[in-house]
Amino acid sequence: MGVKLTFLGAAQNVTGSCYLVETDSSRVLIDCGMYQERDFKRRNWEPFLFQPASLDAVLLTHAHVDHCGLIPKLVKDGFKGRIYCTEATADIVQIVLLDSARIQREDAEHKRKRHEREGRKGPYPEVPLYTVEDVESSFTLLESAKYGNVINVSSSIDVIFHDAGHILGSSSVELIIKQGNEQRSLLFSGDIGRWDTPLLCDPSVPDHAGYIVVESTYGNRDHKDNSHIDDTLEKIINETHKTKGKIIIPSFAIERTQELLYRLNGLLASDRIAHLPVFLDSPMAVRVTEVFRRHPELFDEETLALIRKGDHPCDFPGLEMCRTVDESKAINKFDGPAIVIAGSGMCTGGRIKHHLANHIDNPDNVILFVGYQAIGTLGRIILEGADEVRLYGKKRPVRARVEKINGFSAHADRNELLRWLSGLKNVPDHVFVTHGEPDSANAFAGQIGSEKGWNVSVPSYRDTADLK
């Protein structure tokens, strides 16, 4: 019985998640994500290293663009199978992919015009990867799955989705591969969430797996105690209120934004912070927040208790939901302190770039990061202390104060990843460590080897493993 696993993304980096599993009779893809780091973006335009039409199914762990962002390209290039994911993921992925198509169209047009003015060609094609029509074609292939149910996706592969606790609807994906009288299991962690955080249930811990592909975004470090988050938010907001500045928060539209609203709601309700206007300037985040309202079955008990009392965690007086371009532009005319939450979370596109262009040179303002910033992204460049950054073809000085709150992360840290692995009642045949920058992935692999004594490796892009 031959089973091959090929690492086509998120191998020694943190975006572009994509894994190909091949048996004697089946081919399935786990995730089909977009690269966001500058050094790897060109891969988004390269042909797939397999024939999309040859796939039986795509198994989607969750709706972040680095896990789902190339699905319309896959469909455009010939994939006609089913895309399996949870119902909440299916709801959110439609929002994410439509937004991705819009951003690509706008960015391609901006680049084309700028390159014409400057008389040069950029490193990436000046055309979008796919269109809105390509995105809508992919929606017809979505098929919802419930946590814990066994789903047959091909002649030799059954699948079970488990709650990963990372974002709404996120999953770890367990493959049960059967050929003849032989059977083996392959578990993909997806992105693992954290224990005891607002809104969502804790991650489900696996009890058995033959082979494991585990993420390592924070595999070489531990998060600070979450208890400091509210205190730090209170301090930054009240200090900026005194300077009459604005707090600009690049935030991921899914989960991070909703947790941020949850915490602001609590701080305002207890009068710990000034009652500033809060602008949620992200049509995608607004739509995702509406999805949260439709899936209370995925909330933890603490959040359900709030809802039962009539206090939705993602809403409060003074919150302005900005859907249109005109509403977004009006924020810049607002005279006075305010909080502006906008995507994208790593400042790679979207409305946050306009707010940075308008506010990054004012020392009264604060740029507050509440999420991971991958190497090469604009967010990482600002966070690492750049004196100036390039926005819309123009260099702008960074005079605003730059702050970061680490505890917001929706990714498990080193100890939480080990906690997830420690639920196993068996010794796995092999553990593959992925979805982490090289230092993080190698450090976590070393810790698994030393603490567990398990066989472990850090695969490289395009590596193939024979699962014997």
Coordinates of C-alpha atoms in Angstrom, one line a residue:
M1 CA 0.0 0.0 0.0
G2 CA 1.6 3.3 -1.1
V3 CA 0.7 6.6 0.6
K4 CA 2.6 9.7 -0.3
L5 CA 2.5 13.1 1.4
T6 CA 3.9 16.1 -0.4
F7 CA 4.5 19.5 1.2
L8 CA 3.4 22.2 -1.2
G9 CA 3.2 25.1 1.1
A10 CA 3.8 26.3 4.7
A11 CA 7.0 24.3 4.8
Q12 CA 9.5 26.4 6.8
N13 CA 7.3 29.5 6.4
V14 CA 3.9 30.4 7.8
T15 CA 1.6 31.0 4.7
G16 CA 0.6 29.1 1.6
S17 CA -0.6 26.0 3.5
C18 CA -1.0 23.1 1.1
Y19 CA -0.5 19.4 1.4
L20 CA -1.1 16.7 -1.2
V21 CA -1.9 13.1 0.0
E22 CA -1.8 10.3 -2.7
T23 CA -2.8 6.7 -2.3
D24 CA -2.9 4.0 -5.0
S25 CA -6.5 5.2 -5.9
S26 CA -7.0 8.6 -4.5
R27 CA -5.6 12.2 -4.4
V28 CA -6.8 14.8 -1.8
L29 CA -5.5 18.2 -1.0
I30 CA -5.4 19.6 2.5
D31 CA -5.7 23.4 2.3
C32 CA -5.0 25.5 -0.7
G33 CA -3.6 28.7 0.7
M34 CA -2.1 31.9 -0.6
Y35 CA 1.4 33.0 0.1
Q36 CA 1.6 36.4 1.9
E37 CA 5.3 36.8 2.7
R38 CA 7.1 39.0 0.2
D39 CA 9.8 36.4 -0.5
F40 CA 7.3 33.7 -1.5
K41 CA 4.5 35.7 -3.2
R42 CA 5.6 34.7 -6.7
R43 CA 4.6 31.1 -6.0
N44 CA 0.9 32.3 -6.1
W45 CA 1.3 32.8 -9.8
E46 CA 3.2 29.6 -10.5
P47 CA 1.3 26.5 -12.0
F48 CA 0.2 23.9 -9.4
L49 CA 2.6 21.0 -9.1
F50 CA -0.2 18.6 -9.8
Q51 CA -3.2 18.4 -12.2
P52 CA -6.1 20.0 -10.3
A53 CA -8.6 17.9 -12.3
S54 CA -6.9 14.7 -10.8
L55 CA -8.0 15.6 -7.2
D56 CA -10.9 13.8 -5.6
A57 CA -11.4 16.4 -2.8
V58 CA -10.0 19.4 -0.9
L59 CA -10.1 19.3 2.9
L60 CA -10.1 22.8 4.3
T61 CA -9.0 23.4 7.9
H62 CA -10.2 26.9 8.1
A63 CA -11.0 30.2 6.3
H64 CA -7.9 32.2 6.7
V65 CA -6.6 33.3 3.3
D66 CA -3.2 31.5 3.8
H67 CA -5.2 28.3 4.0
C68 CA -8.0 28.9 1.4
G69 CA -6.8 31.8 -0.8
L70 CA -5.9 29.8 -3.9
I71 CA -9.0 27.7 -4.1
P72 CA -10.6 29.8 -6.9
K73 CA -7.3 29.4 -8.9
L74 CA -7.5 25.6 -8.3
V75 CA -11.1 25.6 -9.6
K76 CA -10.2 27.9 -12.6
D77 CA -7.4 25.4 -13.5
G78 CA -9.7 22.4 -13.6
F79 CA -10.6 21.1 -10.1
K80 CA -14.2 19.7 -10.0
G81 CA -14.3 17.7 -6.8
R82 CA -15.8 18.6 -3.4
I83 CA -14.4 21.1 -0.9
Y84 CA -15.1 19.7 2.6
C85 CA -15.1 22.0 5.6
T86 CA -17.3 22.9 8.6
E87 CA -20.5 25.0 8.0
A88 CA -19.0 28.1 9.7
T89 CA -15.9 27.8 7.6
A90 CA -18.0 27.5 4.5
D91 CA -19.8 30.7 5.5
I92 CA -16.6 32.6 6.2
V93 CA -14.6 31.4 3.3
Q94 CA -17.1 32.9 0.9
I95 CA -16.6 36.3 2.5
V96 CA -12.8 35.9 2.5
L97 CA -12.5 34.8 -1.1
L98 CA -14.7 37.5 -2.5
D99 CA -12.7 40.0 -0.5
S100 CA -9.5 38.5 -1.9
A101 CA -10.7 38.8 -5.5
R102 CA -11.6 42.5 -4.9
I103 CA -8.2 43.3 -3.2
Q104 CA -6.3 41.6 -6.0
R105 CA -8.2 43.5 -8.7
E106 CA -7.6 46.8 -6.9
D107 CA -3.9 46.1 -6.1
A108 CA -3.2 44.9 -9.7
E109 CA -4.7 48.2 -11.0
H110 CA -2.7 50.3 -8.6
K111 CA 0.5 48.5 -9.5
R112 CA -0.2 48.8 -13.2
K113 CA -0.7 52.6 -13.0
R114 CA 2.3 53.1 -10.7
H115 CA 4.6 51.0 -12.8
E116 CA 3.5 52.9 -15.9
R117 CA 4.3 56.2 -14.2
E118 CA 7.7 54.9 -13.0
G119 CA 8.5 53.2 -16.3
R120 CA 9.3 49.9 -14.8
K121 CA 7.9 46.4 -14.2
G122 CA 7.2 44.9 -10.8
P123 CA 8.2 41.5 -9.5
Y124 CA 4.6 40.1 -9.8
P125 CA 2.1 40.0 -12.7
E126 CA -0.1 43.1 -12.9
V127 CA -3.2 40.9 -13.2
P128 CA -5.3 39.3 -10.4
L129 CA -4.9 35.6 -9.7
Y130 CA -8.6 35.1 -10.2
T131 CA -11.9 37.0 -10.7
V132 CA -15.1 37.3 -8.7
E133 CA -16.6 34.8 -11.2
D134 CA -13.9 32.3 -10.4
V135 CA -14.6 32.7 -6.7
E136 CA -18.3 32.2 -7.2
S137 CA -17.7 29.0 -9.2
S138 CA -15.8 27.6 -6.3
F139 CA -18.8 28.1 -3.9
T140 CA -20.8 25.4 -5.7
L141 CA -18.2 22.8 -4.6
L142 CA -18.4 23.6 -0.9
E143 CA -19.8 20.8 1.3
S144 CA -20.4 21.2 5.0
A145 CA -19.1 18.7 7.6
K146 CA -19.9 18.4 11.3
Y147 CA -17.2 17.9 14.0
G148 CA -16.8 14.2 14.8
N149 CA -18.7 12.8 11.8
V150 CA -16.9 10.3 9.5
I151 CA -17.1 11.4 5.9
N152 CA -16.1 9.3 2.9
V153 CA -14.3 11.6 0.5
S154 CA -12.8 9.1 -1.9
S155 CA -12.5 5.3 -2.6
S156 CA -9.7 4.9 0.0
I157 CA -10.0 7.9 2.4
D158 CA -12.4 8.8 5.2
V159 CA -12.1 12.1 7.0
I160 CA -13.1 13.4 10.5
F161 CA -13.0 17.1 11.4
H162 CA -12.1 18.1 15.0
D163 CA -12.5 21.5 16.6
A164 CA -9.1 23.2 16.5
G165 CA -10.2 26.2 18.6
H166 CA -8.3 28.6 16.4
I167 CA -11.1 30.6 14.6
L168 CA -14.8 30.1 14.2
G169 CA -15.2 26.7 12.5
S170 CA -11.5 25.8 12.4
S171 CA -10.6 22.2 12.3
S172 CA -7.9 19.6 12.7
V173 CA -8.4 17.1 9.9
E174 CA -8.0 13.3 10.5
L175 CA -7.6 11.1 7.4
I176 CA -8.3 7.4 7.8
I177 CA -6.7 5.7 4.8
K178 CA -7.8 2.2 3.9
Q179 CA -6.4 0.0 1.1
G180 CA -7.1 -3.7 1.1
N181 CA -6.8 -5.0 4.7
E182 CA -4.5 -2.2 5.7
Q183 CA -5.4 1.1 7.5
R184 CA -3.4 4.0 8.7
S185 CA -4.2 7.5 10.1
L186 CA -2.8 10.9 9.2
L187 CA -3.7 13.9 11.3
F188 CA -3.3 17.5 10.2
S189 CA -3.4 19.9 13.1
G190 CA -4.4 22.9 11.0
D191 CA -3.8 26.0 13.1
I192 CA -4.3 25.1 16.8
G193 CA -6.0 27.7 19.0
R194 CA -5.5 28.4 22.7
W195 CA -7.1 27.3 25.9
D196 CA -9.2 29.6 28.1
T197 CA -9.6 32.4 25.6
P198 CA -12.8 34.4 24.9
L199 CA -15.6 33.3 22.5
L200 CA -14.5 29.9 21.4
C201 CA -14.3 26.4 22.9
D202 CA -10.9 24.9 23.7
P203 CA -9.1 22.8 21.0
S204 CA -10.1 19.2 20.8
V205 CA -7.1 17.0 21.7
P206 CA -6.5 13.9 19.5
D207 CA -6.1 10.5 21.2
H208 CA -4.6 8.6 18.3
A209 CA -2.7 9.2 15.1
G210 CA -0.2 7.3 13.0
Y211 CA 1.4 10.3 11.3
I212 CA 1.0 13.9 12.3
V213 CA 1.5 17.2 10.5
V214 CA 1.6 19.9 13.2
E215 CA 1.9 23.7 12.9
S216 CA 4.7 25.6 14.7
T217 CA 3.9 29.3 14.3
Y218 CA 4.9 29.9 17.9
G219 CA 6.9 26.6 18.3
N220 CA 9.9 28.3 19.9
R221 CA 8.2 30.6 22.4
D222 CA 5.4 31.0 24.9
H223 CA 2.8 33.7 25.1
K224 CA 2.5 36.0 28.0
D225 CA -0.4 35.4 30.4
N226 CA -3.6 36.6 28.8
S227 CA -4.5 38.5 32.0
H228 CA -2.3 41.5 30.9
I229 CA -4.3 42.2 27.7
D230 CA -7.0 44.3 29.2
D231 CA -4.6 46.3 31.3
T232 CA -2.4 47.0 28.3
L233 CA -5.3 48.0 26.2
E234 CA -6.5 50.3 28.9
K235 CA -3.1 52.0 29.2
I236 CA -2.6 52.5 25.5
I237 CA -6.2 53.8 24.9
N238 CA -6.2 56.2 27.8
E239 CA -2.7 57.5 27.0
T240 CA -3.7 58.1 23.4
H241 CA -6.9 59.8 24.4
K242 CA -4.8 62.4 26.4
T243 CA -2.7 63.2 23.3
K244 CA -5.9 63.4 21.2
G245 CA -4.4 60.9 18.8
K246 CA -5.9 57.9 17.0
I247 CA -5.1 54.2 17.6
I248 CA -4.8 52.4 14.3
I249 CA -5.1 48.6 14.7
P250 CA -4.3 46.3 11.8
S251 CA -6.5 43.3 12.6
F252 CA -7.4 40.0 11.0
A253 CA -11.1 40.1 10.1
I254 CA -11.7 36.7 11.5
E255 CA -11.4 36.0 15.2
R256 CA -8.9 38.7 16.1
T257 CA -11.3 41.5 15.4
Q258 CA -14.1 39.8 17.2
E259 CA -12.0 39.1 20.3
L260 CA -10.8 42.7 20.2
L261 CA -14.5 43.9 20.2
Y262 CA -15.2 41.5 23.0
R263 CA -12.5 43.0 25.2
L264 CA -13.4 46.6 24.3
N265 CA -17.0 45.9 25.2
G266 CA -15.8 44.7 28.6
L267 CA -13.5 47.7 29.2
L268 CA -16.2 50.2 28.2
A269 CA -18.9 48.5 30.3
S270 CA -16.7 48.8 33.4
D271 CA -15.6 52.4 32.5
R272 CA -12.0 51.5 32.4
I273 CA -11.3 53.3 29.1
A274 CA -12.4 56.6 27.6
H275 CA -15.6 56.2 25.6
L276 CA -14.0 56.9 22.2
P277 CA -15.6 56.2 18.8
V278 CA -14.6 52.8 17.5
F279 CA -14.6 52.4 13.8
L280 CA -14.6 48.9 12.4
D281 CA -13.4 49.7 8.9
S282 CA -13.5 46.4 7.3
P283 CA -16.4 45.2 5.3
M284 CA -15.1 41.6 5.6
A285 CA -14.8 41.9 9.4
V286 CA -18.4 43.3 9.5
R287 CA -19.7 40.3 7.5
V288 CA -17.7 37.8 9.6
T289 CA -19.1 39.3 12.8
E290 CA -22.5 38.6 11.4
V291 CA -21.5 35.0 10.8
F292 CA -20.5 34.8 14.5
R293 CA -24.1 35.8 15.3
R294 CA -25.4 32.8 13.3
H295 CA -23.2 30.2 15.0
P296 CA -23.6 30.5 18.8
E297 CA -23.3 26.7 19.0
L298 CA -19.5 27.2 18.6
F299 CA -19.1 29.6 21.5
D300 CA -17.8 28.7 24.9
E301 CA -20.0 28.8 28.0
E302 CA -18.8 32.2 29.2
T303 CA -19.8 33.9 25.9
L304 CA -23.1 32.0 25.8
A305 CA -23.9 33.4 29.3
L306 CA -23.4 36.9 28.0
I307 CA -25.7 36.3 25.1
R308 CA -28.4 34.9 27.4
K309 CA -28.2 38.2 29.3
G310 CA -28.8 40.2 26.1
D311 CA -25.2 41.4 25.8
H312 CA -23.7 40.4 22.5
P313 CA -19.9 40.3 22.9
C314 CA -19.2 42.0 19.6
D315 CA -21.4 45.0 19.9
F316 CA -21.4 48.2 22.1
P317 CA -22.5 51.9 22.0
G318 CA -20.0 54.0 19.9
L319 CA -19.1 51.1 17.5
E320 CA -19.4 52.2 13.9
M321 CA -19.4 49.5 11.2
C322 CA -17.9 51.0 8.0
R323 CA -19.0 49.1 4.9
T324 CA -18.6 51.6 2.1
V325 CA -15.6 53.4 0.7
D326 CA -17.2 56.8 1.6
E327 CA -17.7 55.7 5.2
S328 CA -14.0 54.7 5.3
K329 CA -12.9 58.0 3.9
A330 CA -15.0 59.9 6.4
I331 CA -12.9 58.5 9.2
N332 CA -10.0 60.6 8.1
K333 CA -12.1 63.7 8.4
F334 CA -13.0 62.8 12.0
D335 CA -11.3 65.4 14.3
G336 CA -10.5 63.9 17.6
P337 CA -9.2 60.7 19.3
A338 CA -10.6 57.4 18.0
I339 CA -9.9 53.8 17.6
V340 CA -9.7 52.5 14.0
I341 CA -9.7 48.7 13.4
A342 CA -9.0 47.8 9.8
G343 CA -7.7 44.9 7.7
S344 CA -5.5 43.3 6.6
G345 CA -3.9 42.1 9.8
M346 CA -0.3 42.0 8.3
C347 CA -0.9 45.3 6.4
T348 CA -0.5 43.5 3.1
G349 CA -3.6 45.1 1.5
G350 CA -7.0 46.5 2.3
R351 CA -8.1 49.6 4.1
I352 CA -5.4 49.5 6.8
K353 CA -2.9 50.8 4.2
H354 CA -4.9 54.0 3.7
H355 CA -5.1 54.6 7.4
L356 CA -1.4 54.0 7.8
A357 CA -0.7 56.4 5.0
N358 CA -2.8 59.1 6.7
H359 CA -1.6 58.6 10.3
I360 CA 1.8 56.9 10.5
D361 CA 3.7 60.2 10.4
N362 CA 1.9 61.7 13.5
P363 CA 3.6 61.1 16.8
D364 CA 0.3 61.6 18.7
N365 CA -1.0 58.4 17.0
V366 CA -0.4 54.7 17.9
I367 CA 0.0 51.8 15.5
L368 CA -1.1 48.9 17.7
F369 CA -0.4 45.3 16.5
V370 CA -2.5 42.5 18.0
G371 CA -1.5 39.7 15.7
Y372 CA 1.4 37.8 14.2
Q373 CA 3.4 39.6 11.5
A374 CA 5.1 37.3 9.0
I375 CA 8.6 38.1 7.8
G376 CA 8.6 40.4 4.8
T377 CA 5.1 41.9 5.4
L378 CA 4.6 45.6 5.9
G379 CA 3.4 44.9 9.4
R380 CA 6.6 43.1 10.3
I381 CA 8.7 46.0 8.8
I382 CA 6.9 48.6 10.9
L383 CA 7.1 46.4 14.0
E384 CA 10.8 45.9 13.6
G385 CA 11.4 49.7 13.8
A386 CA 11.7 51.0 10.3
D387 CA 12.3 54.7 10.1
E388 CA 10.2 54.9 6.9
V389 CA 7.9 52.7 4.9
R390 CA 6.7 52.7 1.3
L391 CA 2.9 53.1 1.0
Y392 CA 1.2 53.6 -2.4
G393 CA 4.6 54.3 -4.1
K394 CA 5.6 57.0 -1.7
K395 CA 8.1 56.8 1.3
R396 CA 6.5 57.9 4.5
P397 CA 8.3 58.5 7.9
V398 CA 7.2 56.4 10.8
R399 CA 6.6 58.8 13.6
A400 CA 3.6 57.2 15.3
R401 CA 4.3 55.1 18.4
V402 CA 4.3 51.4 17.6
E403 CA 3.0 49.0 20.1
K404 CA 2.2 45.3 20.2
I405 CA 0.1 43.1 22.4
N406 CA 1.2 39.4 22.1
G407 CA -1.5 37.7 24.2
F408 CA -4.1 38.2 21.5
S409 CA -2.7 35.4 19.4
A410 CA -5.2 32.8 18.1
H411 CA -2.2 30.4 17.7
A412 CA -1.1 28.0 20.4
D413 CA 2.3 28.6 21.8
R414 CA 5.1 26.0 22.4
N415 CA 3.6 24.6 25.6
E416 CA 0.0 24.6 24.2
L417 CA 1.2 22.7 21.1
L418 CA 2.9 20.2 23.3
R419 CA -0.3 19.9 25.3
W420 CA -2.2 19.2 22.1
L421 CA 0.3 16.5 21.1
S422 CA 0.3 15.0 24.6
G423 CA -3.3 13.9 24.3
L424 CA -2.1 11.0 22.1
K425 CA -2.4 7.6 23.7
N426 CA 0.0 6.1 21.2
V427 CA 3.5 6.9 19.8
P428 CA 3.0 8.2 16.3
D429 CA 5.1 6.8 13.5
H430 CA 6.4 10.3 12.5
V431 CA 5.7 13.9 13.2
F432 CA 6.2 16.5 10.5
V433 CA 6.6 20.1 11.8
T434 CA 5.3 22.8 9.4
H435 CA 3.7 26.2 9.3
G436 CA 6.5 28.0 11.1
E437 CA 9.6 30.0 10.2
P438 CA 12.7 27.9 10.2
D439 CA 13.9 28.9 13.7
S440 CA 10.5 28.2 15.2
A441 CA 9.9 24.9 13.3
N442 CA 13.3 23.5 14.0
A443 CA 13.2 24.5 17.7
F444 CA 9.8 22.8 18.1
A445 CA 10.9 19.7 16.3
G446 CA 13.9 19.5 18.6
Q447 CA 11.7 19.8 21.7
I448 CA 9.3 17.1 20.4
G449 CA 12.3 14.8 19.9
S450 CA 13.9 15.5 23.3
E451 CA 10.8 15.4 25.4
K452 CA 8.8 12.7 23.6
G453 CA 11.5 10.7 21.9
W454 CA 9.3 10.6 18.8
N455 CA 10.5 10.5 15.2
V456 CA 10.2 14.1 13.9
S457 CA 11.4 16.2 11.0
V458 CA 11.0 19.6 9.4
P459 CA 10.1 19.2 5.7
S460 CA 11.1 21.6 3.0
Y461 CA 9.0 22.9 0.1
R462 CA 8.2 20.2 -2.4
D463 CA 9.5 17.4 -0.1
T464 CA 7.6 14.1 -0.4
A465 CA 7.3 11.5 2.4
D466 CA 6.4 7.9 1.9
L467 CA 4.1 6.9 4.8
K468 CA 5.0 3.2 5.2

